[in-house]
């Protein structure tokens, strides 16, 4: 099939989106920079101009997914006049709908995050600029892991606040949040855009499973039961 | 360091256990058959005698994890005289304690299962026995995915039964089970053997989050509320 000459005007975001898609179809190990370049009609050489390695590109995909989610969830955590329950409900909804809207990125957040920890360091004979690039990658990766922890802490803070005020049962906050985020992240594994339920409907279901564990029955809260 | 001559008497199970450990430390992409062979003091050539490819070895790791879990959970599903709630509690406990007892396999069940879908087919010039071996791998892989579905159905059946009998709220059974298994599987991602809580304690917490969503309050069940 004839192919148009490679278009060098493609932007960073288009590359990242295409990379997420190629990764979700082929997996991190089998996907090549050439596959990803072809998906945005770039030559492999000019893709390397944007991203020095497949690891760097994977990190960019995961960063995009995480920032997207944090940007939706962070504002909810500081909304005045909402109870902890109302905020938590809205946060779960944003998380799950975000995953369902971007299933390729959602799947990468589960399956490929591990690859970041196993990125290959440059060999002894590597050029100084490759060594430097790898060090920059490690710095950026550590910042990503800190952002991911900050994301988890947004959820912990809301649950903790509800427990402190007596609005919620005294659950083990870190474990509760890990169970909740496990269920939410798992949506990225099984969700299909042509499936039976929308992201909204799935979010409503999953919210309904976790909230009853937290919310005191009126009588219990008042010490009547 | 001097190394003992490769010991050819090592058995299949020892290889699989060592492979799970190497995969969890190095990741599927970076781990090599040579690493895994070294971990059990085999030559790479004799490891290939046991497993024709890294894909085949990964599949063996995942099969071992899944069978171990099914063997603990299946008997619970047919125990007479237990309510759906009692059975579900015991099943969640076995699942999570099993993951916590085998964190390397637990992590592989989340992170590496994807690689099975991206196994590289033999090239056009491959020897007939390699083509045959790949076809056998595909057959075995499909059987594994069916077993995994069967595992999920054990949970669905118990929840469904509780919903039918009116013991449980009418949740969306497939979604409820995916949320539950997502939370349980995620334990394999974050659990550390030297962490604050044992597998038992984590199982008790997570059970306590999911059961309240299912179990009707006495008054509600009797139509009094």
mmCIF file of N, CA and C in Angstrom, chain A residues 54-154:
data_model
loop_
_atom_site.group_PDB
_atom_site.id
_atom_site.type_symbol
_atom_site.label_atom_id
_atom_site.label_comp_id
_atom_site.label_asym_id
_atom_site.label_seq_id
_atom_site.Cartn_x
_atom_site.Cartn_y
_atom_site.Cartn_z
ATOM 1 N N UNK A 54 11.799 3.553 24.027
ATOM 2 C CA UNK A 54 10.450 3.049 24.262
ATOM 3 C C UNK A 54 10.073 3.262 25.729
ATOM 4 N N UNK A 55 11.047 3.129 26.628
ATOM 5 C CA UNK A 55 10.789 3.385 28.053
ATOM 6 C C UNK A 55 10.300 4.822 28.265
ATOM 7 N N UNK A 56 10.963 5.771 27.594
ATOM 8 C CA UNK A 56 10.598 7.189 27.755
ATOM 9 C C UNK A 56 9.180 7.423 27.230
ATOM 10 N N UNK A 57 8.846 6.725 26.146
ATOM 11 C CA UNK A 57 7.505 6.888 25.563
ATOM 12 C C UNK A 57 6.443 6.259 26.470
ATOM 13 N N UNK A 58 6.745 5.091 27.025
ATOM 14 C CA UNK A 58 5.817 4.467 27.977
ATOM 15 C C UNK A 58 5.583 5.394 29.171
ATOM 16 N N UNK A 59 6.664 5.966 29.675
ATOM 17 C CA UNK A 59 6.534 6.875 30.813
ATOM 18 C C UNK A 59 5.626 8.050 30.450
ATOM 19 N N UNK A 60 5.766 8.559 29.235
ATOM 20 C CA UNK A 60 4.912 9.681 28.795
ATOM 21 C C UNK A 60 3.442 9.261 28.738
ATOM 22 N N UNK A 61 3.169 8.037 28.290
ATOM 23 C CA UNK A 61 1.781 7.525 28.254
ATOM 24 C C UNK A 61 1.207 7.484 29.672
ATOM 25 N N UNK A 62 1.987 6.934 30.598
ATOM 26 C CA UNK A 62 1.503 6.771 31.968
ATOM 27 C C UNK A 62 1.338 8.128 32.656
ATOM 28 N N UNK A 63 2.270 9.047 32.380
ATOM 29 C CA UNK A 63 2.156 10.403 32.943
ATOM 30 C C UNK A 63 0.883 11.085 32.451
ATOM 31 N N UNK A 64 0.599 10.929 31.159
ATOM 32 C CA UNK A 64 -0.596 11.557 30.593
ATOM 33 C C UNK A 64 -1.850 11.010 31.282
ATOM 34 N N UNK A 65 -1.910 9.690 31.454
ATOM 35 C CA UNK A 65 -3.071 9.068 32.103
ATOM 36 C C UNK A 65 -3.242 9.534 33.533
ATOM 37 N N UNK A 66 -2.136 9.603 34.251
ATOM 38 C CA UNK A 66 -2.195 9.984 35.661
ATOM 39 C C UNK A 66 -2.597 11.452 35.818
ATOM 40 N N UNK A 67 -2.004 12.328 35.004
ATOM 41 C CA UNK A 67 -2.330 13.757 35.117
ATOM 42 C C UNK A 67 -3.799 14.006 34.780
ATOM 43 N N UNK A 68 -4.263 13.328 33.743
ATOM 44 C CA UNK A 68 -5.661 13.438 33.338
ATOM 45 C C UNK A 68 -6.571 13.103 34.529
ATOM 46 N N UNK A 69 -6.249 12.013 35.219
ATOM 47 C CA UNK A 69 -7.084 11.559 36.332
ATOM 48 C C UNK A 69 -6.962 12.503 37.527
ATOM 49 N N UNK A 70 -5.740 12.905 37.853
ATOM 50 C CA UNK A 70 -5.551 13.813 38.985
ATOM 51 C C UNK A 70 -6.272 15.137 38.722
ATOM 52 N N UNK A 71 -6.197 15.614 37.494
ATOM 53 C CA UNK A 71 -6.859 16.893 37.178
ATOM 54 C C UNK A 71 -8.371 16.826 37.342
ATOM 55 N N UNK A 72 -8.932 15.654 37.196
ATOM 56 C CA UNK A 72 -10.377 15.512 37.407
ATOM 57 C C UNK A 72 -10.715 15.338 38.880
ATOM 58 N N UNK A 73 -9.811 14.722 39.633
ATOM 59 C CA UNK A 73 -10.138 14.335 41.009
ATOM 60 C C UNK A 73 -9.732 15.384 42.032
ATOM 61 N N UNK A 74 -8.597 16.007 41.803
ATOM 62 C CA UNK A 74 -8.086 16.988 42.766
ATOM 63 C C UNK A 74 -9.132 18.061 43.119
ATOM 64 N N UNK A 75 -9.784 18.696 42.140
ATOM 65 C CA UNK A 75 -10.727 19.772 42.496
ATOM 66 C C UNK A 75 -11.853 19.299 43.422
ATOM 67 N N UNK A 76 -12.244 18.026 43.291
ATOM 68 C CA UNK A 76 -13.333 17.509 44.131
ATOM 69 C C UNK A 76 -12.923 17.484 45.595
ATOM 70 N N UNK A 77 -11.639 17.157 45.834
ATOM 71 C CA UNK A 77 -11.196 16.975 47.219
ATOM 72 C C UNK A 77 -11.298 18.274 48.021
ATOM 73 N N UNK A 78 -11.267 19.414 47.325
ATOM 74 C CA UNK A 78 -11.330 20.675 48.096
ATOM 75 C C UNK A 78 -12.637 21.428 47.887
ATOM 76 N N UNK A 79 -13.662 20.718 47.391
ATOM 77 C CA UNK A 79 -14.960 21.395 47.249
ATOM 78 C C UNK A 79 -15.610 21.590 48.616
ATOM 79 N N UNK A 80 -15.935 22.825 48.901
ATOM 80 C CA UNK A 80 -16.554 23.115 50.194
ATOM 81 C C UNK A 80 -18.013 22.652 50.204
ATOM 82 N N UNK A 81 -18.502 22.393 51.373
ATOM 83 C CA UNK A 81 -19.923 22.098 51.522
ATOM 84 C C UNK A 81 -20.324 20.687 51.152
ATOM 85 N N UNK A 82 -19.339 19.840 50.793
ATOM 86 C CA UNK A 82 -19.672 18.438 50.497
ATOM 87 C C UNK A 82 -19.203 17.568 51.654
ATOM 88 N N UNK A 83 -19.994 16.547 51.983
ATOM 89 C CA UNK A 83 -19.575 15.586 53.002
ATOM 90 C C UNK A 83 -18.465 14.716 52.422
ATOM 91 N N UNK A 84 -17.769 13.973 53.288
ATOM 92 C CA UNK A 84 -16.736 13.040 52.824
ATOM 93 C C UNK A 84 -17.359 12.015 51.873
ATOM 94 N N UNK A 85 -18.565 11.552 52.209
ATOM 95 C CA UNK A 85 -19.225 10.568 51.339
ATOM 96 C C UNK A 85 -19.477 11.149 49.952
ATOM 97 N N UNK A 86 -19.976 12.385 49.905
ATOM 98 C CA UNK A 86 -20.263 12.998 48.596
ATOM 99 C C UNK A 86 -18.989 13.172 47.776
ATOM 100 N N UNK A 87 -17.914 13.585 48.446
ATOM 101 C CA UNK A 87 -16.658 13.744 47.716
ATOM 102 C C UNK A 87 -16.127 12.404 47.225
ATOM 103 N N UNK A 88 -16.170 11.391 48.100
ATOM 104 C CA UNK A 88 -15.655 10.084 47.693
ATOM 105 C C UNK A 88 -16.448 9.523 46.517
ATOM 106 N N UNK A 89 -17.762 9.667 46.553
ATOM 107 C CA UNK A 89 -18.601 9.199 45.436
ATOM 108 C C UNK A 89 -18.174 9.867 44.123
ATOM 109 N N UNK A 90 -17.981 11.187 44.175
ATOM 110 C CA UNK A 90 -17.608 11.919 42.955
ATOM 111 C C UNK A 90 -16.213 11.506 42.476
ATOM 112 N N UNK A 91 -15.298 11.248 43.415
ATOM 113 C CA UNK A 91 -13.928 10.848 43.042
ATOM 114 C C UNK A 91 -13.913 9.479 42.377
ATOM 115 N N UNK A 92 -14.678 8.527 42.933
ATOM 116 C CA UNK A 92 -14.735 7.184 42.339
ATOM 117 C C UNK A 92 -15.305 7.295 40.920
ATOM 118 N N UNK A 93 -16.358 8.102 40.794
ATOM 119 C CA UNK A 93 -16.981 8.277 39.491
ATOM 120 C C UNK A 93 -15.983 8.809 38.459
ATOM 121 N N UNK A 94 -15.249 9.878 38.827
ATOM 122 C CA UNK A 94 -14.290 10.464 37.888
ATOM 123 C C UNK A 94 -13.197 9.465 37.518
ATOM 124 N N UNK A 95 -12.732 8.711 38.509
ATOM 125 C CA UNK A 95 -11.664 7.743 38.245
ATOM 126 C C UNK A 95 -12.129 6.699 37.229
ATOM 127 N N UNK A 96 -13.283 6.098 37.503
ATOM 128 C CA UNK A 96 -13.747 4.998 36.647
ATOM 129 C C UNK A 96 -14.167 5.495 35.270
ATOM 130 N N UNK A 97 -14.874 6.615 35.222
ATOM 131 C CA UNK A 97 -15.277 7.141 33.908
ATOM 132 C C UNK A 97 -14.028 7.514 33.094
ATOM 133 N N UNK A 98 -13.008 8.052 33.779
ATOM 134 C CA UNK A 98 -11.750 8.384 33.101
ATOM 135 C C UNK A 98 -11.087 7.148 32.506
ATOM 136 N N UNK A 99 -11.056 6.050 33.265
ATOM 137 C CA UNK A 99 -10.466 4.798 32.769
ATOM 138 C C UNK A 99 -11.272 4.280 31.569
ATOM 139 N N UNK A 100 -12.603 4.313 31.698
ATOM 140 C CA UNK A 100 -13.454 3.774 30.633
ATOM 141 C C UNK A 100 -13.366 4.633 29.358
ATOM 142 N N UNK A 101 -13.116 5.934 29.534
ATOM 143 C CA UNK A 101 -12.990 6.813 28.368
ATOM 144 C C UNK A 101 -11.656 6.615 27.647
ATOM 145 N N UNK A 102 -10.681 6.071 28.344
ATOM 146 C CA UNK A 102 -9.338 5.882 27.764
ATOM 147 C C UNK A 102 -8.848 4.470 28.070
ATOM 148 N N UNK A 103 -9.536 3.467 27.523
ATOM 149 C CA UNK A 103 -9.203 2.098 27.950
ATOM 150 C C UNK A 103 -7.758 1.702 27.657
ATOM 151 N N UNK A 104 -7.165 2.226 26.580
ATOM 152 C CA UNK A 104 -5.775 1.846 26.263
ATOM 153 C C UNK A 104 -4.836 2.370 27.349
ATOM 154 N N UNK A 105 -5.070 3.605 27.796
ATOM 155 C CA UNK A 105 -4.234 4.176 28.860
ATOM 156 C C UNK A 105 -4.532 3.457 30.180
ATOM 157 N N UNK A 106 -5.819 3.168 30.417
ATOM 158 C CA UNK A 106 -6.210 2.454 31.639
ATOM 159 C C UNK A 106 -5.515 1.100 31.734
ATOM 160 N N UNK A 107 -5.461 0.377 30.617
ATOM 161 C CA UNK A 107 -4.792 -0.932 30.617
ATOM 162 C C UNK A 107 -3.293 -0.757 30.851
ATOM 163 N N UNK A 108 -2.692 0.259 30.239
ATOM 164 C CA UNK A 108 -1.254 0.501 30.435
ATOM 165 C C UNK A 108 -0.948 0.790 31.900
ATOM 166 N N UNK A 109 -1.878 1.500 32.587
ATOM 167 C CA UNK A 109 -1.658 1.837 33.998
ATOM 168 C C UNK A 109 -1.592 0.569 34.861
ATOM 169 N N UNK A 110 -2.224 -0.509 34.405
ATOM 170 C CA UNK A 110 -2.145 -1.767 35.152
ATOM 171 C C UNK A 110 -0.997 -2.630 34.646
ATOM 172 N N UNK A 111 -0.989 -2.873 33.328
ATOM 173 C CA UNK A 111 -0.091 -3.907 32.806
ATOM 174 C C UNK A 111 1.339 -3.440 32.596
ATOM 175 N N UNK A 112 1.519 -2.174 32.258
ATOM 176 C CA UNK A 112 2.840 -1.772 31.763
ATOM 177 C C UNK A 112 3.653 -0.974 32.775
ATOM 178 N N UNK A 113 3.007 -0.559 33.882
ATOM 179 C CA UNK A 113 3.683 0.273 34.868
ATOM 180 C C UNK A 113 4.919 -0.450 35.423
ATOM 181 N N UNK A 114 4.802 -1.774 35.482
ATOM 182 C CA UNK A 114 5.876 -2.634 35.961
ATOM 183 C C UNK A 114 7.156 -2.466 35.130
ATOM 184 N N UNK A 115 6.965 -2.273 33.808
ATOM 185 C CA UNK A 115 8.118 -2.176 32.903
ATOM 186 C C UNK A 115 9.001 -0.982 33.262
ATOM 187 N N UNK A 116 8.409 0.056 33.856
ATOM 188 C CA UNK A 116 9.201 1.233 34.246
ATOM 189 C C UNK A 116 10.291 0.860 35.239
ATOM 190 N N UNK A 117 9.960 -0.094 36.128
ATOM 191 C CA UNK A 117 10.929 -0.492 37.150
ATOM 192 C C UNK A 117 12.039 -1.359 36.578
ATOM 193 N N UNK A 118 11.821 -1.853 35.347
ATOM 194 C CA UNK A 118 12.793 -2.778 34.765
ATOM 195 C C UNK A 118 13.490 -2.178 33.552
ATOM 196 N N UNK A 119 13.411 -0.854 33.428
ATOM 197 C CA UNK A 119 14.041 -0.193 32.273
ATOM 198 C C UNK A 119 15.530 -0.543 32.227
ATOM 199 N N UNK A 120 16.005 -0.840 31.033
ATOM 200 C CA UNK A 120 17.413 -1.265 30.895
ATOM 201 C C UNK A 120 18.355 -0.070 30.981
ATOM 202 N N UNK A 121 19.338 -0.130 31.880
ATOM 203 C CA UNK A 121 20.339 0.937 31.926
ATOM 204 C C UNK A 121 21.252 0.840 30.701
ATOM 205 N N UNK A 122 21.899 1.949 30.324
ATOM 206 C CA UNK A 122 22.799 1.903 29.165
ATOM 207 C C UNK A 122 23.989 0.990 29.462
ATOM 208 N N UNK A 123 24.577 0.428 28.423
ATOM 209 C CA UNK A 123 25.748 -0.452 28.596
ATOM 210 C C UNK A 123 26.964 0.401 28.953
ATOM 211 N N UNK A 124 28.024 -0.267 29.357
ATOM 212 C CA UNK A 124 29.278 0.403 29.718
ATOM 213 C C UNK A 124 29.828 1.267 28.596
ATOM 214 N N UNK A 125 29.596 0.800 27.372
ATOM 215 C CA UNK A 125 30.188 1.503 26.229
ATOM 216 C C UNK A 125 29.266 2.594 25.685
ATOM 217 N N UNK A 126 28.152 2.856 26.382
ATOM 218 C CA UNK A 126 27.175 3.825 25.852
ATOM 219 C C UNK A 126 27.795 5.217 25.749
ATOM 220 N N UNK A 127 27.258 6.001 24.826
ATOM 221 C CA UNK A 127 27.708 7.391 24.658
ATOM 222 C C UNK A 127 27.267 8.204 25.877
ATOM 223 N N UNK A 128 28.037 9.220 26.226
ATOM 224 C CA UNK A 128 27.687 10.051 27.397
ATOM 225 C C UNK A 128 26.257 10.591 27.315
ATOM 226 N N UNK A 129 25.794 10.960 26.128
ATOM 227 C CA UNK A 129 24.427 11.519 26.050
ATOM 228 C C UNK A 129 23.367 10.449 26.345
ATOM 229 N N UNK A 130 23.704 9.177 26.069
ATOM 230 C CA UNK A 130 22.746 8.117 26.403
ATOM 231 C C UNK A 130 22.703 7.880 27.917
ATOM 232 N N UNK A 131 23.864 7.969 28.537
ATOM 233 C CA UNK A 131 23.923 7.823 29.995
ATOM 234 C C UNK A 131 23.130 8.958 30.648
ATOM 235 N N UNK A 132 23.354 10.175 30.136
ATOM 236 C CA UNK A 132 22.643 11.345 30.635
ATOM 237 C C UNK A 132 21.128 11.196 30.439
ATOM 238 N N UNK A 133 20.732 10.718 29.269
ATOM 239 C CA UNK A 133 19.306 10.545 28.978
ATOM 240 C C UNK A 133 18.697 9.533 29.934
ATOM 241 N N UNK A 134 19.434 8.481 30.254
ATOM 242 C CA UNK A 134 18.911 7.463 31.166
ATOM 243 C C UNK A 134 18.749 8.053 32.567
ATOM 244 N N UNK A 135 19.720 8.867 32.980
ATOM 245 C CA UNK A 135 19.598 9.492 34.303
ATOM 246 C C UNK A 135 18.384 10.429 34.362
ATOM 247 N N UNK A 136 18.170 11.146 33.273
ATOM 248 C CA UNK A 136 16.997 12.032 33.204
ATOM 249 C C UNK A 136 15.712 11.196 33.268
ATOM 250 N N UNK A 137 15.721 10.034 32.594
ATOM 251 C CA UNK A 137 14.567 9.133 32.632
ATOM 252 C C UNK A 137 14.292 8.684 34.066
ATOM 253 N N UNK A 138 15.353 8.316 34.792
ATOM 254 C CA UNK A 138 15.165 7.837 36.175
ATOM 255 C C UNK A 138 14.567 8.938 37.061
ATOM 256 N N UNK A 139 15.038 10.164 36.874
ATOM 257 C CA UNK A 139 14.510 11.292 37.651
ATOM 258 C C UNK A 139 13.026 11.488 37.358
ATOM 259 N N UNK A 140 12.701 11.423 36.074
ATOM 260 C CA UNK A 140 11.314 11.633 35.649
ATOM 261 C C UNK A 140 10.426 10.478 36.142
ATOM 262 N N UNK A 141 10.969 9.277 36.120
ATOM 263 C CA UNK A 141 10.223 8.106 36.582
ATOM 264 C C UNK A 141 9.935 8.211 38.079
ATOM 265 N N UNK A 142 10.936 8.647 38.854
ATOM 266 C CA UNK A 142 10.718 8.777 40.294
ATOM 267 C C UNK A 142 9.654 9.832 40.575
ATOM 268 N N UNK A 143 9.674 10.903 39.785
ATOM 269 C CA UNK A 143 8.647 11.945 39.942
ATOM 270 C C UNK A 143 7.265 11.362 39.626
ATOM 271 N N UNK A 144 7.200 10.503 38.614
ATOM 272 C CA UNK A 144 5.923 9.854 38.270
ATOM 273 C C UNK A 144 5.424 9.003 39.439
ATOM 274 N N UNK A 145 6.324 8.211 40.025
ATOM 275 C CA UNK A 145 5.897 7.360 41.149
ATOM 276 C C UNK A 145 5.432 8.217 42.333
ATOM 277 N N UNK A 146 6.070 9.366 42.532
ATOM 278 C CA UNK A 146 5.612 10.258 43.609
ATOM 279 C C UNK A 146 4.221 10.823 43.298
ATOM 280 N N UNK A 147 3.981 11.165 42.042
ATOM 281 C CA UNK A 147 2.654 11.658 41.633
ATOM 282 C C UNK A 147 1.608 10.577 41.858
ATOM 283 N N UNK A 148 1.966 9.336 41.540
ATOM 284 C CA UNK A 148 1.030 8.243 41.740
ATOM 285 C C UNK A 148 0.699 8.086 43.223
ATOM 286 N N UNK A 149 1.705 8.230 44.079
ATOM 287 C CA UNK A 149 1.450 8.165 45.522
ATOM 288 C C UNK A 149 0.554 9.324 45.953
ATOM 289 N N UNK A 150 0.783 10.501 45.363
ATOM 290 C CA UNK A 150 -0.037 11.677 45.705
ATOM 291 C C UNK A 150 -1.497 11.422 45.318
ATOM 292 N N UNK A 151 -1.692 10.769 44.179
ATOM 293 C CA UNK A 151 -3.037 10.409 43.728
ATOM 294 C C UNK A 151 -3.719 9.520 44.774
ATOM 295 N N UNK A 152 -3.005 8.503 45.237
ATOM 296 C CA UNK A 152 -3.551 7.599 46.260
ATOM 297 C C UNK A 152 -3.862 8.381 47.538
ATOM 298 N N UNK A 153 -3.014 9.346 47.859
ATOM 299 C CA UNK A 153 -3.235 10.128 49.077
ATOM 300 C C UNK A 153 -4.475 11.024 49.010
ATOM 301 N N UNK A 154 -4.871 11.414 47.806
ATOM 302 C CA UNK A 154 -6.122 12.179 47.684
ATOM 303 C C UNK A 154 -7.286 11.354 48.226
#
